[in-house]
Structure formats: C-alpha cells, structure tokens
Short mmCIF file of C-alpha atoms and ligand atoms in Angstrom, two decimals:
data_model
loop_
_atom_site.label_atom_id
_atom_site.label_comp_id
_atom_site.label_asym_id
_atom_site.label_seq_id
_atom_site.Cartn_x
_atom_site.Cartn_y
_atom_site.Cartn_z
CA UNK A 1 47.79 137.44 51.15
CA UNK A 2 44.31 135.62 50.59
CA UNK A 3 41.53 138.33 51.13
CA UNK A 4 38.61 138.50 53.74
CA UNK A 5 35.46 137.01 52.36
CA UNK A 6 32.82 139.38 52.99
CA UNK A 7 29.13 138.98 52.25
CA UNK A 8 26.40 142.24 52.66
CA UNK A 9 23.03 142.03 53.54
CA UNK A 10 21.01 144.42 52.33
CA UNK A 11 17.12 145.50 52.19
CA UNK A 12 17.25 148.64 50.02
CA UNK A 13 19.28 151.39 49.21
CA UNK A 14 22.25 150.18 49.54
CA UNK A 15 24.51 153.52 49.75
CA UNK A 16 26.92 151.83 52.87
CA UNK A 17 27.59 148.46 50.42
CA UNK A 18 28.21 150.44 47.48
CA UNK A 19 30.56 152.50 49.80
CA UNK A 20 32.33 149.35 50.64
CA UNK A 21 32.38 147.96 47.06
CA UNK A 22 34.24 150.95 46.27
CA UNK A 23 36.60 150.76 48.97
CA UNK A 24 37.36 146.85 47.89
CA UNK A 25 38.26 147.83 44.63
CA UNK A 26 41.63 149.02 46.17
CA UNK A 27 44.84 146.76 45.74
CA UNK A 28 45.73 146.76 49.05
CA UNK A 29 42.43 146.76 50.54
CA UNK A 30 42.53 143.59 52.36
CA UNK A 31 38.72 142.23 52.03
CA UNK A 32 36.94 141.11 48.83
CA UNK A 33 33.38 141.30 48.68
CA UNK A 34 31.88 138.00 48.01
CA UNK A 35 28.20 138.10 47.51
CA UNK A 36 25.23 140.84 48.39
CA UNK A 37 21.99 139.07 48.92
CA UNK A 38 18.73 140.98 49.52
CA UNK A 39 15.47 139.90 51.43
CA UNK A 40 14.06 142.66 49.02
CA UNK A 41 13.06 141.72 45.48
CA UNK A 42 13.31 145.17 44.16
CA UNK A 43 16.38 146.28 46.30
CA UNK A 44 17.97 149.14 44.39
CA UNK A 45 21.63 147.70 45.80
CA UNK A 46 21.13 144.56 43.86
CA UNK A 47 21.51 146.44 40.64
CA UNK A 48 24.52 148.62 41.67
CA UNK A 49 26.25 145.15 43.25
CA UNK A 50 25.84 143.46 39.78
CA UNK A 51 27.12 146.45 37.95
CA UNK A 52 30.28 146.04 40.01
CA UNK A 53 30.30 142.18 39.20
CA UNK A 54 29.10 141.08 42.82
CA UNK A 55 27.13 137.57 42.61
CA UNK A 56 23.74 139.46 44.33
CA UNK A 57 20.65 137.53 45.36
CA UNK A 58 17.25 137.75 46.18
CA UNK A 59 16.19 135.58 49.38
CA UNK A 60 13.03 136.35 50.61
CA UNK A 61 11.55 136.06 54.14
CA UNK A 62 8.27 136.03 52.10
CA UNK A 63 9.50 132.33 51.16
CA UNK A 64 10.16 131.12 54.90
CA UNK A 65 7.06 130.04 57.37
CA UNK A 66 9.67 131.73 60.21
CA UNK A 67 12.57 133.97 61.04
CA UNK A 68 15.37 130.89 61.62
CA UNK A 69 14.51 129.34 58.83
CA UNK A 70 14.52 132.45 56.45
CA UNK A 71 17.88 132.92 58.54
CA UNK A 72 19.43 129.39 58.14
CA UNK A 73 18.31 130.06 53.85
CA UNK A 74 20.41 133.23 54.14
CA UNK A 75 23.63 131.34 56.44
CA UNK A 76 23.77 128.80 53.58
CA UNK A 77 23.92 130.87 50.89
CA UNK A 78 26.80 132.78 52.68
CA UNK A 79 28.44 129.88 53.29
CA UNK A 80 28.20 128.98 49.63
CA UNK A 81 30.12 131.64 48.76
CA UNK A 82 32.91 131.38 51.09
CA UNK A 83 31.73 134.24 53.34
CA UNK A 84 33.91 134.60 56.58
CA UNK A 85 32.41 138.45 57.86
CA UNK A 86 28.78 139.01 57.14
CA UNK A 87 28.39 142.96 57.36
CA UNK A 88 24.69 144.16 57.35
CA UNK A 89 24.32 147.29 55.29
CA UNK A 90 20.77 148.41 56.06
CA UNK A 91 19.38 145.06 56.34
CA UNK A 92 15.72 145.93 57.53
CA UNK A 93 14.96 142.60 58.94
CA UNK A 94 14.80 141.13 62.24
CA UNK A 95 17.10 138.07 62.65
CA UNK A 96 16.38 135.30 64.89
CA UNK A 97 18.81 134.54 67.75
CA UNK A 98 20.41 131.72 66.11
CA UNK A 99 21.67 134.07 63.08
CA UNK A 100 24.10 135.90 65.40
CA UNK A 101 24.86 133.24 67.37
CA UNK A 102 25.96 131.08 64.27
CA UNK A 103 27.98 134.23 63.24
CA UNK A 104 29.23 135.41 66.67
CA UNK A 105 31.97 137.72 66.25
CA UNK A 106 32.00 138.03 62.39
CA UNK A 107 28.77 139.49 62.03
CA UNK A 108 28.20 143.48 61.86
CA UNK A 109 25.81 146.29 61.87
CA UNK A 110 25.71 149.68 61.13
CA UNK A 111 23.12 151.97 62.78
CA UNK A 112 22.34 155.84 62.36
CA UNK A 113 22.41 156.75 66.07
CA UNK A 114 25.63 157.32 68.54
CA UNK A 115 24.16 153.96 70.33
CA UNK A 116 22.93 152.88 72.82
CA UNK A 117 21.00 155.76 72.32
CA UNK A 118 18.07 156.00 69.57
CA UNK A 119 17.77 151.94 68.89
CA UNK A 120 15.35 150.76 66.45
CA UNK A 121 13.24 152.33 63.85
CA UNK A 122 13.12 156.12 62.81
CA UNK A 123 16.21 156.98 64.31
CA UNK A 124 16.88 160.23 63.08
CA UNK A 125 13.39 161.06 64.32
CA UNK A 126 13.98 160.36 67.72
CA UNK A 127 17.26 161.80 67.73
CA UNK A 128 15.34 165.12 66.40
CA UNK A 129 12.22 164.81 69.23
CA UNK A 130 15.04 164.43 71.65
CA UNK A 131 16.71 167.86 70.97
CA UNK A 132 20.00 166.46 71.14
CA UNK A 133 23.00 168.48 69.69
CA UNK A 134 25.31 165.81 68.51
CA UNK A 135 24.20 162.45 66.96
CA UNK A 136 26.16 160.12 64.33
CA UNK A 137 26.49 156.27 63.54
CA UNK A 138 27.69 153.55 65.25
CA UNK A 139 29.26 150.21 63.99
CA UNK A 140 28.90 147.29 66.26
CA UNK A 141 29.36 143.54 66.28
CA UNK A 142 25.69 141.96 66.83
CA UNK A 143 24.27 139.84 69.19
CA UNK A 144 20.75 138.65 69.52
CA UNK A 145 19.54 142.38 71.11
CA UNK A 146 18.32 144.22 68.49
CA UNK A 147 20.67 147.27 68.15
CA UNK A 148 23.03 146.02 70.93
CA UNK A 149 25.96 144.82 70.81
CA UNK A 150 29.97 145.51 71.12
CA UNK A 151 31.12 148.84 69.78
CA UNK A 152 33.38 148.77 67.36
CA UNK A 153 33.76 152.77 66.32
CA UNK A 154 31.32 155.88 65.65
CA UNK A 155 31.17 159.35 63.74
CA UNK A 156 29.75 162.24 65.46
CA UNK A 157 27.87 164.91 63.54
CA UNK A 158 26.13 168.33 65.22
CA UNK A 159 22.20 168.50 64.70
CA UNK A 160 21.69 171.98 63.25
CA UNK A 161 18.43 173.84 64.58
CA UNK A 162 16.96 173.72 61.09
CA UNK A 163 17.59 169.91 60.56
CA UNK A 164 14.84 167.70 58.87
CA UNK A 165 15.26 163.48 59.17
CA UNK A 166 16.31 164.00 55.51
CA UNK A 167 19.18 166.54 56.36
CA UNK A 168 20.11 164.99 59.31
CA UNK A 169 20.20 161.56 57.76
CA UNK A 170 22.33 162.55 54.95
CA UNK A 171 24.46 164.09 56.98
CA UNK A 172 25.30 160.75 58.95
CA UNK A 173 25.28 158.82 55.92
CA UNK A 174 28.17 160.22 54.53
CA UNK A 175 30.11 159.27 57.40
CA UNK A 176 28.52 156.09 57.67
CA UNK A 177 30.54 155.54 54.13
CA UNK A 178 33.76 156.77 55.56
CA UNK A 179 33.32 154.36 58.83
CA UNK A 180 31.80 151.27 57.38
CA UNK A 181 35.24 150.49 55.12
CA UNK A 182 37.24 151.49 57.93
CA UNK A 183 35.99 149.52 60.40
CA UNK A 184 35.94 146.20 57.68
CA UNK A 185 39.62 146.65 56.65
CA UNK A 186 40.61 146.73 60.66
CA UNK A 187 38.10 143.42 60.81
CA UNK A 188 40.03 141.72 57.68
CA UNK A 189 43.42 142.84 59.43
CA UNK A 190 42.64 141.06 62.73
CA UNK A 191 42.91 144.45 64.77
CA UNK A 192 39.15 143.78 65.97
CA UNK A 193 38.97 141.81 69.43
CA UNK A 194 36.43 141.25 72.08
CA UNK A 195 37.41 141.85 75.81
CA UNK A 196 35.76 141.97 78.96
CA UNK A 197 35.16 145.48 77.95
CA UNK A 198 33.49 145.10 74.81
CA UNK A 199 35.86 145.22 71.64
CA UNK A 200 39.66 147.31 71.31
CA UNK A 201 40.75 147.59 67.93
CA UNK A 202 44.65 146.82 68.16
CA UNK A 203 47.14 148.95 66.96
CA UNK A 204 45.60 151.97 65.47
CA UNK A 205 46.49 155.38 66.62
CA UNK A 206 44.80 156.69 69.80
CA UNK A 207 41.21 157.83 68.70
CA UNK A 208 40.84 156.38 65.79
CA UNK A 209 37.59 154.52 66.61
CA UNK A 210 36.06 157.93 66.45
CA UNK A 211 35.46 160.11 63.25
CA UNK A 212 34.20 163.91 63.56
CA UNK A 213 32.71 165.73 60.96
CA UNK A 214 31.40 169.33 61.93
CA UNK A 215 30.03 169.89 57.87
CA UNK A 216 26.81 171.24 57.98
C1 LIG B 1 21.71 153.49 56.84
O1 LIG B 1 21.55 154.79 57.33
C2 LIG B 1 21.91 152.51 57.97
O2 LIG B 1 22.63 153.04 59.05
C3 LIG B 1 20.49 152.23 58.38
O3 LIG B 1 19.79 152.15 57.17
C4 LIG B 1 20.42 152.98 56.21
C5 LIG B 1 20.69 152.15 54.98
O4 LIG B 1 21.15 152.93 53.92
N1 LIG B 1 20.39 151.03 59.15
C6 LIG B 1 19.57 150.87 60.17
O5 LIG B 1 18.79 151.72 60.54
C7 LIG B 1 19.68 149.52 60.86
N2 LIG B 1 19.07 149.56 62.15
P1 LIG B 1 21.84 152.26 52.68
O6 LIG B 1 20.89 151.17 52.18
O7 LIG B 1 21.94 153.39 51.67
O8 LIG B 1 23.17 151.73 53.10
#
C-alpha cells in the first residue's frame, strides 16, 4: 500500500523529526517522510534530515513582508512534494489562520505541556513556577488558537522536587519521541477522526492515547 506523505516543519533542534525519521525507516511503517523544511537557516535538523536523504529546505519568514504569505511559500512547497500530513516538530513560528485552515485536519503539533495547561512559550518554566507534580506532552491537531486544538494523545511524566527546565524538558522529550511516531502511524492508518468531542482514535486498545513514564 502507497505510504502517507508527510512533510515536518521544523525551527531548530529537531530531536521529534529525527525521532520520526527513524521510525519511517521501518517496512511496515505506513508513512514516508517527504520533505523537512526550516524557517531557520542554521536549523541543526536540516543537517540530520539530509543525512537520512530527506529533500530539507530553508524558507524563511525573513523573505515574506507577512505571516500568510511566508505561510502560502511554505503550503506550496509542501504541496510540491506531495505532502498529505504536515506534522510540526518544534516549529517556533506563529502561523497565520489561513495555514491551518488550508490544512484542517492533516496538520499537527506537538507541545511540552499536558495541554490546555502551560500554552505558549517556556513551558517547562511555567509548569515548574506552578508546582505541579505531573506534566508531559501533548499531540494535537491545530487550529488557528495557538496551542489549541483537538487532542490526539499525551505522555505523563512526575516533576521531581529537584527538577531544572533542562531536566524536566529532557525528561518529556523522550516521550515526546515515543508519542510523535505513534500518533503519525495511527494518522497514516486512518484511526484518527474528529467528533463532536474532539478526536477518538479508532481501534486501538483502551488507553492507548496515553503513555506513562515514571523514569526519573
Ligand atoms: C519540543 O520539546 C517540542 O515539544 C517543542 O519544542 C521542542 C522541539 O524540540 N515545541 C513547542 O514548544 C511548540 N509550542 P526538537 O526540535 O528537538 O524536536
């Protein structure tokens, strides 16, 4: 069977696409990764994407007098490449509306917080400053509201009294790897669907939408 064209946006790092290049390189995995396209110049990613063989671009917001048309630059290179699910893999940027409304429904985000709580910027920060015990990652379809959105599934992790951002960060991030693939091969498999609800994933066994990890 043909698979899922995906197409990552990235702005740095890029530990969650790498994660997901890895998991792609399985036989029966059932999406491909088309292209990787940075609004960052020097994106680390864009180095480990064309190591793996991933056509990876630069496309600047610098170049683009406003967010829709930066956005529209970025839908028609996606489009050039076949794209059909356009996951965002810490893509720092603020899209206009019209981005998720062109991609409504194959578009998704992954975010360091259990949302809806801790939206935004710093996120491990305020999860800190709010003393909470449990915090984790969330991935979502998006819609225009920044960090809003359907949920599609989370990882919980505790927050350890000695935590820093750094330790508590890294600590998410390793399940952000295990949930990001998971959640993409459900997407490719046509288990994701919206209801009145928000989203169900079909057919996967009861509580799978939700990792655990108690590692320190
Ligand atoms: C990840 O922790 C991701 O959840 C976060 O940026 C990091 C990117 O790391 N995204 C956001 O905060 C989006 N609001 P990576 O480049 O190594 O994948």
């Amino acid at each position: 069977m043909a698979k899922l064209k995906v197409g990552i946006l990235i702005s740095g790092r890029g530990s969650n696409m790498a994660a997901l290049i890895k998991a792609a390189t399985a036989p029966d995995y059932p999406a491909e990764i088309a292209c990787v396209i940075s609004n960052v110049a020097d994106a680390p990613g864009l180095g480990i994407a064309r190591q793996a063989g991933i056509a990876a671009m630069v496309i600047s917001h610098k170049d683009h007098p406003d967010r829709e048309s930066f956005d529209r630059a970025l839908s028609s290179a996606l489009e050039s490449h076949g794209v059909e699910l356009v996951v965002l893999a810490g893509f720092m940027r603020i899209l206009s509306r019209w981005f998720p409304e062109r991609w409504a429904g194959r578009l998704l985000n992954i975010h360091p917080s259990l949302l809806p709580a801790f939206r935004g910027r710093h996120v491990e920060r305020q999860a800190l400053s709010a003393g909470v015990r449990v915090s984790g990652c969330t991935v979502h379809l998006v819609v225009p509201d920044l960090d809003a959105g359907p949920i599609v599934a989370q990882a919980a992790v505790p927050v350890l009294p000695n935590d820093t951002e750094e330790t508590l960060s890294a600590r998410i991030l390793r399940q952000e790897h295990r949930l990001y693939p998971m959640v993409v091969r459900w997407f490719a498999e046509g288990r994701i669907v919206e209801t009145s609800r928000g989203v169900e994933v079909k057919d996967v066994p009861a509580g799978a939408t939700l990792l655990f990890s108690a590692e320190p």
